[in-house]
CSV table of C-alpha atoms and ligand atoms in Angstrom, one decimal:
chain,number,residue,atom,x,y,z
A,1,UNK,CA,14.3,173.5,130.4
A,2,UNK,CA,17.5,172.9,129.3
A,3,UNK,CA,18.5,170.3,131.3
A,4,UNK,CA,15.1,168.8,129.9
A,5,UNK,CA,16.6,169.0,126.5
A,6,UNK,CA,19.8,167.3,127.3
A,7,UNK,CA,18.0,164.1,128.5
A,8,UNK,CA,17.5,161.8,125.5
A,9,UNK,CA,15.8,159.2,127.0
A,10,UNK,CA,15.9,156.5,124.2
A,11,UNK,CA,19.3,156.8,124.1
A,12,UNK,CA,21.0,155.2,127.9
A,13,UNK,CA,24.3,156.3,127.0
A,14,UNK,CA,23.5,159.5,126.6
A,15,UNK,CA,21.2,159.8,129.5
A,16,UNK,CA,23.6,158.3,132.0
A,17,UNK,CA,26.5,160.9,130.2
A,18,UNK,CA,23.9,163.6,130.6
A,19,UNK,CA,23.1,162.8,133.7
A,20,UNK,CA,27.3,162.4,135.0
A,21,UNK,CA,27.5,165.8,133.3
A,22,UNK,CA,25.3,168.0,135.1
A,23,UNK,CA,26.4,166.3,138.7
A,24,UNK,CA,29.3,166.7,138.0
A,25,UNK,CA,29.0,170.9,137.6
A,26,UNK,CA,25.6,171.6,139.1
A,27,UNK,CA,27.6,170.3,142.5
A,28,UNK,CA,30.6,171.9,141.3
A,29,UNK,CA,32.9,169.3,141.2
A,30,UNK,CA,35.9,167.6,139.5
A,31,UNK,CA,35.2,163.8,138.7
A,32,UNK,CA,31.7,161.7,138.8
A,33,UNK,CA,31.4,158.3,137.7
A,34,UNK,CA,28.8,154.8,137.3
A,35,UNK,CA,30.1,152.2,138.8
A,36,UNK,CA,29.5,147.7,138.5
A,37,UNK,CA,30.8,146.0,141.4
A,38,UNK,CA,32.8,143.4,139.8
A,39,UNK,CA,33.7,140.8,141.7
A,40,UNK,CA,35.6,142.5,144.5
A,41,UNK,CA,36.8,146.0,142.7
A,42,UNK,CA,34.0,148.6,141.3
A,43,UNK,CA,34.5,149.3,137.2
A,44,UNK,CA,33.6,152.6,135.3
A,45,UNK,CA,30.6,152.7,133.8
A,46,UNK,CA,30.1,155.6,132.8
A,47,UNK,CA,32.6,158.6,133.4
A,48,UNK,CA,32.6,162.3,133.4
A,49,UNK,CA,36.0,163.3,134.3
A,50,UNK,CA,37.9,166.0,132.2
A,51,UNK,CA,41.5,166.6,133.5
A,52,UNK,CA,41.0,162.9,135.7
A,53,UNK,CA,40.5,160.4,132.5
A,54,UNK,CA,44.0,158.8,133.2
A,55,UNK,CA,42.7,158.2,136.5
A,56,UNK,CA,38.9,157.1,136.0
A,57,UNK,CA,38.0,156.2,132.1
A,58,UNK,CA,35.4,153.8,131.4
A,59,UNK,CA,36.6,150.1,131.8
A,60,UNK,CA,39.1,151.3,134.3
A,61,UNK,CA,38.5,150.6,138.2
A,62,UNK,CA,40.1,150.0,141.6
A,63,UNK,CA,39.4,148.0,144.8
A,64,UNK,CA,36.1,148.0,146.6
A,65,UNK,CA,38.5,148.4,149.5
A,66,UNK,CA,39.9,150.9,148.5
A,67,UNK,CA,36.9,153.3,148.4
A,68,UNK,CA,33.9,154.5,150.6
A,69,UNK,CA,30.9,152.2,148.7
A,70,UNK,CA,30.8,149.4,151.0
A,71,UNK,CA,30.7,151.6,154.3
A,72,UNK,CA,28.0,153.8,152.3
A,73,UNK,CA,25.7,150.6,152.0
A,74,UNK,CA,26.7,149.6,154.7
A,75,UNK,CA,25.5,152.8,156.3
A,76,UNK,CA,28.8,153.9,158.1
A,77,UNK,CA,29.1,157.0,156.2
A,78,UNK,CA,26.2,158.6,154.8
A,79,UNK,CA,25.6,159.6,151.0
A,80,UNK,CA,27.4,163.3,151.3
A,81,UNK,CA,30.3,164.2,152.3
A,82,UNK,CA,31.3,168.2,152.4
A,83,UNK,CA,34.1,167.3,153.6
A,84,UNK,CA,35.7,164.0,154.5
A,85,UNK,CA,37.9,165.7,157.4
A,86,UNK,CA,34.7,165.4,159.6
A,87,UNK,CA,33.8,161.5,159.1
A,88,UNK,CA,36.9,159.8,160.3
A,89,UNK,CA,36.4,157.1,158.9
A,90,UNK,CA,37.8,158.6,155.9
A,91,UNK,CA,41.0,158.7,156.8
A,92,UNK,CA,41.4,154.6,156.6
A,93,UNK,CA,40.1,155.1,153.1
A,94,UNK,CA,43.2,154.6,151.6
A,95,UNK,CA,41.7,157.4,147.9
A,96,UNK,CA,40.8,159.3,150.8
A,97,UNK,CA,44.4,160.4,150.8
A,98,UNK,CA,46.2,159.6,147.5
A,99,UNK,CA,43.9,161.3,145.0
A,100,UNK,CA,42.8,163.4,147.7
A,101,UNK,CA,39.0,163.4,148.1
A,102,UNK,CA,37.6,166.2,150.5
A,103,UNK,CA,34.0,166.1,149.6
A,104,UNK,CA,32.1,163.3,148.7
A,105,UNK,CA,28.6,162.6,147.4
A,106,UNK,CA,27.2,159.1,146.6
A,107,UNK,CA,23.9,157.4,146.8
A,108,UNK,CA,24.1,152.6,145.0
A,109,UNK,CA,22.6,152.2,142.1
A,110,UNK,CA,20.4,149.8,142.2
A,111,UNK,CA,19.0,146.3,140.3
A,112,UNK,CA,15.2,145.5,139.7
A,113,UNK,CA,15.8,143.3,141.8
A,114,UNK,CA,17.2,145.0,145.0
A,115,UNK,CA,20.8,144.5,144.7
A,116,UNK,CA,23.6,146.1,144.2
A,117,UNK,CA,24.5,147.4,140.5
A,118,UNK,CA,27.1,149.8,141.3
A,119,UNK,CA,27.1,153.9,142.5
A,120,UNK,CA,26.3,156.6,140.8
A,121,UNK,CA,28.7,159.6,143.0
A,122,UNK,CA,30.6,162.4,142.5
A,123,UNK,CA,34.3,163.6,144.8
A,124,UNK,CA,36.1,166.6,144.9
A,125,UNK,CA,39.3,168.1,145.6
A,126,UNK,CA,37.9,170.4,147.9
A,127,UNK,CA,36.3,170.2,150.6
A,128,UNK,CA,32.2,171.4,149.5
A,129,UNK,CA,31.1,172.9,152.4
A,130,UNK,CA,27.5,174.0,150.7
A,131,UNK,CA,26.7,170.6,149.9
A,132,UNK,CA,22.7,170.4,151.3
A,133,UNK,CA,20.4,167.6,151.6
A,134,UNK,CA,18.4,169.7,148.4
A,135,UNK,CA,21.6,168.8,146.4
A,136,UNK,CA,21.8,165.1,147.4
A,137,UNK,CA,18.0,164.6,146.3
A,138,UNK,CA,19.8,166.1,142.9
A,139,UNK,CA,22.0,163.4,142.8
A,140,UNK,CA,19.7,160.2,143.9
A,141,UNK,CA,18.0,161.6,140.8
A,142,UNK,CA,20.0,161.2,138.2
A,143,UNK,CA,20.9,158.4,139.6
A,144,UNK,CA,17.9,156.5,139.3
A,145,UNK,CA,17.2,158.0,136.2
A,146,UNK,CA,20.2,155.9,135.8
A,147,UNK,CA,19.2,153.1,137.4
A,148,UNK,CA,16.9,152.9,134.9
A,149,UNK,CA,18.9,153.1,131.9
A,150,UNK,CA,21.2,150.9,133.7
A,151,UNK,CA,18.4,148.2,134.2
A,152,UNK,CA,16.9,148.2,130.5
A,153,UNK,CA,19.7,147.2,129.8
A,154,UNK,CA,20.4,144.4,132.4
A,155,UNK,CA,17.0,143.6,131.0
A,156,UNK,CA,17.6,143.3,126.5
A,157,UNK,CA,20.7,141.8,128.1
A,158,UNK,CA,19.1,139.4,129.5
A,159,UNK,CA,16.3,139.1,127.1
A,160,UNK,CA,19.0,138.4,124.3
A,161,UNK,CA,21.0,135.6,126.1
A,162,UNK,CA,18.0,133.3,126.6
A,163,UNK,CA,16.2,134.0,123.2
A,164,UNK,CA,20.1,133.3,121.9
A,165,UNK,CA,19.7,130.3,124.0
A,166,UNK,CA,16.4,129.1,123.0
A,167,UNK,CA,17.8,129.0,118.5
A,168,UNK,CA,20.4,127.0,119.7
A,169,UNK,CA,18.4,124.9,121.8
A,170,UNK,CA,16.7,125.1,118.6
A,171,UNK,CA,19.6,124.4,116.6
A,172,UNK,CA,21.2,121.5,118.0
A,173,UNK,CA,18.3,119.6,118.6
A,174,UNK,CA,16.0,120.5,116.1
A,175,UNK,CA,13.1,120.9,117.6
A,176,UNK,CA,11.8,122.0,114.8
A,177,UNK,CA,9.9,120.2,111.9
A,178,UNK,CA,9.3,120.9,108.3
A,179,UNK,CA,5.1,121.3,106.8
A,180,UNK,CA,4.0,121.4,103.3
A,181,UNK,CA,1.6,122.9,101.1
A,182,UNK,CA,0.7,122.2,97.4
A,183,UNK,CA,1.3,124.6,94.9
A,184,UNK,CA,-1.0,123.9,91.9
A,185,UNK,CA,-2.0,124.4,88.4
A,186,UNK,CA,-4.7,126.1,89.0
A,187,UNK,CA,-6.1,124.1,85.4
A,188,UNK,CA,-5.1,120.4,86.2
A,189,UNK,CA,-5.6,120.9,90.4
A,190,UNK,CA,-1.9,118.5,90.5
A,191,UNK,CA,0.8,119.9,92.8
A,192,UNK,CA,3.4,121.7,91.1
A,193,UNK,CA,5.5,121.9,93.7
A,194,UNK,CA,5.8,122.4,97.5
A,195,UNK,CA,6.5,125.5,99.9
A,196,UNK,CA,8.4,123.7,102.7
A,197,UNK,CA,7.5,125.3,105.9
A,198,UNK,CA,9.1,125.1,109.8
A,199,UNK,CA,7.2,124.4,112.6
A,200,UNK,CA,8.3,125.2,115.8
A,201,UNK,CA,8.3,122.7,118.6
A,202,UNK,CA,8.3,124.3,121.9
A,203,UNK,CA,5.0,125.3,123.6
A,204,UNK,CA,3.3,127.5,123.6
A,205,UNK,CA,2.8,127.8,120.2
A,206,UNK,CA,4.8,130.7,118.1
A,207,UNK,CA,4.4,131.5,114.5
A,208,UNK,CA,7.2,130.7,112.5
A,209,UNK,CA,7.8,134.2,111.7
A,210,UNK,CA,8.7,135.1,115.3
A,211,UNK,CA,11.0,132.0,115.4
A,212,UNK,CA,12.7,133.6,112.5
A,213,UNK,CA,13.4,137.1,114.5
A,214,UNK,CA,14.3,136.1,117.4
A,215,UNK,CA,17.3,133.9,115.1
A,216,UNK,CA,17.9,137.8,113.5
A,217,UNK,CA,18.3,139.6,116.9
A,218,UNK,CA,21.3,137.3,118.6
A,219,UNK,CA,22.7,137.0,114.6
A,220,UNK,CA,20.9,133.0,114.8
A,221,UNK,CA,19.3,133.9,111.7
A,222,UNK,CA,21.0,132.5,108.6
A,223,UNK,CA,22.3,129.4,111.0
A,224,UNK,CA,18.1,128.8,111.5
A,225,UNK,CA,17.1,129.6,108.3
A,226,UNK,CA,20.3,126.7,106.4
A,227,UNK,CA,19.2,124.1,108.6
A,228,UNK,CA,16.0,124.5,108.0
A,229,UNK,CA,16.3,124.0,103.8
A,230,UNK,CA,18.3,120.7,104.7
A,231,UNK,CA,16.2,119.4,106.8
A,232,UNK,CA,13.1,120.1,103.7
A,233,UNK,CA,16.3,119.2,101.2
A,234,UNK,CA,16.4,115.5,102.3
A,235,UNK,CA,12.5,114.7,101.4
A,236,UNK,CA,13.0,116.2,97.1
A,237,UNK,CA,13.6,112.7,96.4
A,238,UNK,CA,10.2,110.9,98.4
A,239,UNK,CA,8.2,113.8,96.6
A,240,UNK,CA,7.4,113.3,92.3
A,241,UNK,CA,10.7,114.0,89.9
A,242,UNK,CA,8.4,116.7,88.2
A,243,UNK,CA,7.8,118.1,91.5
A,244,UNK,CA,10.0,121.5,92.3
A,245,UNK,CA,9.9,122.2,96.7
A,246,UNK,CA,9.8,125.9,97.3
A,247,UNK,CA,12.5,127.2,100.3
A,248,UNK,CA,12.4,130.2,102.3
A,249,UNK,CA,15.3,132.4,102.6
A,250,UNK,CA,16.0,136.0,103.5
A,251,UNK,CA,18.1,138.5,101.3
A,252,UNK,CA,21.6,138.3,103.9
A,253,UNK,CA,21.4,134.4,104.1
A,254,UNK,CA,21.6,134.5,100.6
A,255,UNK,CA,24.0,136.8,100.8
A,256,UNK,CA,26.4,134.2,103.3
A,257,UNK,CA,26.7,131.9,100.4
A,258,UNK,CA,26.1,128.6,102.2
A,259,UNK,CA,23.3,127.5,100.7
A,260,UNK,CA,25.4,126.9,97.4
A,261,UNK,CA,27.3,124.2,99.3
A,262,UNK,CA,23.8,122.8,100.1
A,263,UNK,CA,21.8,123.5,97.3
A,264,UNK,CA,24.5,121.6,95.1
A,265,UNK,CA,23.5,117.7,96.7
A,266,UNK,CA,20.1,118.1,95.4
A,267,UNK,CA,18.7,118.4,92.1
A,268,UNK,CA,19.1,122.1,92.4
A,269,UNK,CA,16.5,122.2,89.2
A,270,UNK,CA,13.6,121.5,91.4
A,271,UNK,CA,14.7,123.8,94.6
A,272,UNK,CA,12.4,127.2,94.1
A,273,UNK,CA,14.4,129.2,96.8
A,274,UNK,CA,11.1,132.0,97.5
A,275,UNK,CA,13.2,135.9,99.1
A,276,UNK,CA,11.4,138.2,100.8
A,277,UNK,CA,12.6,141.6,101.2
A,278,UNK,CA,11.5,141.9,105.3
A,279,UNK,CA,14.0,144.8,105.2
A,280,UNK,CA,16.3,147.1,103.4
A,281,UNK,CA,18.4,145.5,100.6
A,282,UNK,CA,21.9,147.5,101.0
A,283,UNK,CA,23.6,145.4,98.2
A,284,UNK,CA,21.5,144.5,95.2
A,285,UNK,CA,25.1,144.0,93.9
A,286,UNK,CA,26.5,141.0,96.2
A,287,UNK,CA,22.6,139.3,96.3
A,288,UNK,CA,22.6,139.3,92.3
A,289,UNK,CA,25.9,138.2,92.3
A,290,UNK,CA,25.2,135.4,94.6
A,291,UNK,CA,21.3,134.6,93.4
A,292,UNK,CA,23.4,133.8,90.2
A,293,UNK,CA,25.4,131.1,91.2
A,294,UNK,CA,22.0,129.8,92.6
A,295,UNK,CA,20.2,130.2,89.1
A,296,UNK,CA,23.1,128.8,86.9
A,297,UNK,CA,22.6,126.2,88.2
A,298,UNK,CA,19.1,125.3,88.2
A,299,UNK,CA,17.4,126.9,91.2
A,300,UNK,CA,14.5,129.0,90.3
A,301,UNK,CA,13.9,132.1,92.9
A,302,UNK,CA,11.1,133.6,94.2
A,303,UNK,CA,10.5,136.9,94.7
A,304,UNK,CA,8.0,136.1,97.8
A,305,UNK,CA,4.9,138.3,99.5
A,306,UNK,CA,5.0,140.4,96.1
A,307,UNK,CA,2.1,143.2,97.0
A,308,UNK,CA,2.7,143.0,101.1
A,309,UNK,CA,4.1,146.3,101.0
A,310,UNK,CA,7.5,145.1,101.4
A,311,UNK,CA,8.5,143.6,98.4
A,312,UNK,CA,8.4,146.8,96.7
A,313,UNK,CA,8.4,146.6,92.7
A,314,UNK,CA,12.2,147.8,92.7
A,315,UNK,CA,12.5,144.0,94.1
A,316,UNK,CA,11.6,142.4,91.4
A,317,UNK,CA,13.1,145.0,88.8
A,318,UNK,CA,16.8,143.8,90.3
A,319,UNK,CA,16.1,140.3,90.7
A,320,UNK,CA,14.1,139.2,87.4
A,321,UNK,CA,12.4,136.4,89.1
A,322,UNK,CA,11.3,133.0,87.5
A,323,UNK,CA,8.3,133.4,90.0
A,324,UNK,CA,6.0,136.0,91.5
A,325,UNK,CA,4.1,135.1,94.8
A,326,UNK,CA,1.2,137.6,95.3
A,327,UNK,CA,0.3,137.9,99.4
A,328,UNK,CA,-2.5,136.9,100.8
A,329,UNK,CA,-2.8,140.9,101.5
A,330,UNK,CA,-3.5,141.1,98.1
A,331,UNK,CA,-5.0,138.2,96.9
A,332,UNK,CA,-7.8,137.9,100.2
A,333,UNK,CA,-11.3,139.7,98.6
A,334,UNK,CA,-9.8,140.0,94.7
A,335,UNK,CA,-13.1,138.4,94.1
A,336,UNK,CA,-14.9,141.5,95.8
A,337,UNK,CA,-11.7,144.5,95.4
A,338,UNK,CA,-11.8,146.1,92.5
A,339,UNK,CA,-9.0,147.9,93.2
A,340,UNK,CA,-7.0,144.0,94.2
A,341,UNK,CA,-8.1,142.6,90.8
A,342,UNK,CA,-7.0,146.2,88.7
A,343,UNK,CA,-3.2,145.1,90.9
A,344,UNK,CA,-3.7,141.9,90.2
A,345,UNK,CA,-4.2,142.5,86.8
A,346,UNK,CA,-1.0,144.9,86.1
A,347,UNK,CA,1.0,142.2,88.1
A,348,UNK,CA,-0.2,139.5,86.0
A,349,UNK,CA,0.9,141.3,82.9
A,350,UNK,CA,4.0,142.3,85.0
A,351,UNK,CA,4.9,139.1,85.7
A,352,UNK,CA,4.1,137.9,82.0
A,353,UNK,CA,6.5,140.7,80.5
A,354,UNK,CA,9.8,139.7,82.7
A,355,UNK,CA,9.3,136.2,81.8
A,356,UNK,CA,7.6,134.7,85.3
A,357,UNK,CA,5.1,133.0,86.6
A,358,UNK,CA,3.2,134.7,88.5
A,359,UNK,CA,1.6,132.3,92.8
A,360,UNK,CA,-1.5,133.3,93.9
A,361,UNK,CA,-1.1,132.8,97.7
A,362,UNK,CA,-3.5,132.8,100.7
A,363,UNK,CA,-6.2,131.4,98.4
A,364,UNK,CA,-9.2,130.3,100.7
A,365,UNK,CA,-12.2,130.7,98.8
A,366,UNK,CA,-13.5,129.7,94.8
A,367,UNK,CA,-14.5,133.4,94.3
A,368,UNK,CA,-10.8,134.6,95.0
A,369,UNK,CA,-9.5,131.5,92.9
A,370,UNK,CA,-12.1,132.3,90.4
A,371,UNK,CA,-10.8,135.3,89.9
A,372,UNK,CA,-7.6,134.7,88.9
A,373,UNK,CA,-7.7,132.5,87.4
A,374,UNK,CA,-9.7,134.8,85.0
A,375,UNK,CA,-6.8,137.1,85.3
A,376,UNK,CA,-4.6,134.3,84.1
A,377,UNK,CA,-2.9,133.2,87.4
A,378,UNK,CA,-1.9,129.9,86.6
A,379,UNK,CA,-0.4,128.5,90.2
A,380,UNK,CA,-2.1,128.8,93.7
A,381,UNK,CA,-1.7,128.2,97.0
A,382,UNK,CA,-4.6,128.7,100.3
A,383,UNK,CA,-5.9,126.6,102.4
A,384,UNK,CA,-8.5,125.9,100.4
A,385,UNK,CA,-6.8,124.5,98.0
A,386,UNK,CA,-5.1,122.7,101.0
A,387,UNK,CA,-2.9,123.3,104.0
A,388,UNK,CA,0.5,122.7,105.2
A,389,UNK,CA,0.7,118.9,106.4
A,390,UNK,CA,3.9,116.3,107.2
A,391,UNK,CA,5.0,115.0,104.1
A,392,UNK,CA,3.0,111.8,104.9
A,393,UNK,CA,-0.2,114.2,102.6
A,394,UNK,CA,1.8,115.5,101.2
A,395,UNK,CA,2.6,112.3,99.0
A,396,UNK,CA,-0.7,111.9,99.8
A,397,UNK,CA,-1.1,114.3,96.3
A,398,UNK,CA,-0.3,110.8,94.1
A,399,UNK,CA,-2.0,108.2,96.1
A,400,UNK,CA,-2.4,107.1,92.1
A,401,UNK,CA,0.9,105.6,92.2
A,402,UNK,CA,2.6,107.4,89.5
A,403,UNK,CA,5.3,109.2,90.5
A,404,UNK,CA,5.9,111.2,87.3
A,405,UNK,CA,2.5,113.5,86.1
B,1,C2E,P1,5.0,133.2,103.8
B,1,C2E,O1,6.7,132.0,103.1
B,1,C2E,O2,4.5,133.8,102.6
B,1,C2E,O3,4.2,131.0,103.7
B,1,C2E,C1,3.4,132.0,103.2
B,1,C2E,C2,1.9,132.0,104.7
B,1,C2E,O4,0.9,131.8,104.6
B,1,C2E,C3,2.7,130.4,105.8
B,1,C2E,O5,2.4,130.6,107.1
B,1,C2E,C4,1.5,129.4,105.4
B,1,C2E,O6,0.8,128.6,106.1
B,1,C2E,C5,0.1,130.3,105.4
B,1,C2E,N1,-1.0,130.3,104.5
B,1,C2E,C6,-0.8,129.7,103.4
B,1,C2E,N2,-2.4,129.1,103.0
B,1,C2E,C7,-3.0,130.2,103.9
B,1,C2E,C8,-4.7,130.8,103.3
B,1,C2E,O7,-4.9,129.8,102.4
B,1,C2E,N3,-4.6,131.8,104.6
B,1,C2E,C9,-4.4,131.9,105.3
B,1,C2E,N4,-3.6,133.1,106.5
B,1,C2E,N5,-2.5,131.8,105.3
B,1,C2E,C10,-1.9,131.2,104.8
B,1,C2E,P2,3.4,129.8,108.5
B,1,C2E,O8,3.6,128.7,107.3
B,1,C2E,O9,2.9,130.8,108.8
B,1,C2E,O10,4.2,130.6,108.1
B,1,C2E,C11,4.4,132.1,108.1
B,1,C2E,C12,5.6,132.5,108.1
B,1,C2E,O11,7.0,132.7,108.2
B,1,C2E,C13,6.2,132.9,106.5
B,1,C2E,O12,5.5,133.3,105.5
B,1,C2E,C14,7.4,133.1,106.7
B,1,C2E,O13,7.7,133.8,105.6
B,1,C2E,C15,8.0,132.5,107.3
B,1,C2E,N6,8.1,131.4,107.6
B,1,C2E,C16,7.8,130.0,107.9
B,1,C2E,N7,8.5,129.2,107.4
B,1,C2E,C17,9.7,129.2,106.9
B,1,C2E,C18,10.4,128.5,107.5
B,1,C2E,O14,11.6,127.0,106.6
B,1,C2E,N8,12.6,129.8,106.4
B,1,C2E,C19,11.6,130.9,106.5
B,1,C2E,N9,12.7,131.3,106.2
B,1,C2E,N10,10.7,131.2,107.2
B,1,C2E,C20,9.8,130.9,107.0
B,2,MG,MG1,6.9,131.7,101.1
B,3,MG,MG1,4.1,134.8,101.6
């Protein structure tokens, strides 16, 4: 019972360490380790060897020719050796005399494809004639548990490598396109601006936020967000001069400072930066100081997805945005739902108080638009008003030839 309590299945390293500590003390041996075969060597990946730390430490290792592993894998030596003196082959293995090894229990750890990964091993400088098949069963059970952890780790490393390769491919080949969704003035119906949204080309289609999550997971979020914004901003000079472009970035990308130079190459008063808070902002002061640099140069700040759960009021209060974008979860069915309507009304009043404009997102029906208009929301975005489309579809809004309002 105590053993179960000590094994923490959510933490692979701890589980393997606990397993090694347990088998070493249970079998009354001096050294236990989990090894990996790397080329012609064995490398210790986890170790339980109090008093032998100089010889047996994580990252250390020795040539496979000096140890028992290959012989056990080939069936020339048994997994359970209570007394090495009883196995003539042991005398030929350099480590037997170097330590000296008098008893040895070792079982293979295999990858999920069946290939050997390494060994789960216990050894002692004294013979252990009491060691029996039940002890070997215990050893195997813990080796299997450890193998699960090792294989989970390998699988997540492979997944991470392939996700990173996928994002690097997107970046190298610029395998994404920008679509533009109109943000219309509720009274005039002419776009005041467009939100630039990304569409990644690889099939099957995946929503853009999933690609950005992958990028975050492999440390390439800022690179990807900046590359997408750079591509979007190239279209700014084709849009009418009084129309803005809204681009999306996470707080951590803002914190890199990479946007400062990029935005400086464009008319900054026509850029709106939408910042979402999908995870905790660790240092608001740092974020505010980066945003202040951009805002000083004319960039306007929007808080995206307000009311969605992550963008709390605190986020709005601390960042004092120019625009607050009401999330679809708040605007959907707002004409039918009194709670959403009251919350919407409160946010409109709040926005007026802090001198911000409101953009209602996700408008799909005339009734939703009417409800938001009656609340005094000035700007709206949604399929009912215009779906995200390519640059030509954005320019079609102005086909009367007017480049300015
Ligand atoms: P978001 O920034 O809040 O973008 C609004 C999302 O709502 C877009 O989804 C848009 O297509 C969708 N939408 C617009 N009108 C309606 C409507 O009437 N009904 C419904 N159901 N949906 C509507 P999309 O393009 O799939 O993007 C999803 C999220 O992915 C975005 O949410 C944003 O968080 C992220 N994303 C998209 N493009 C970019 C980008 O270029 N950079 C970054 N950093 N994130 C992006
Ligand atoms: Mg957005
Ligand atoms: Mg949004």
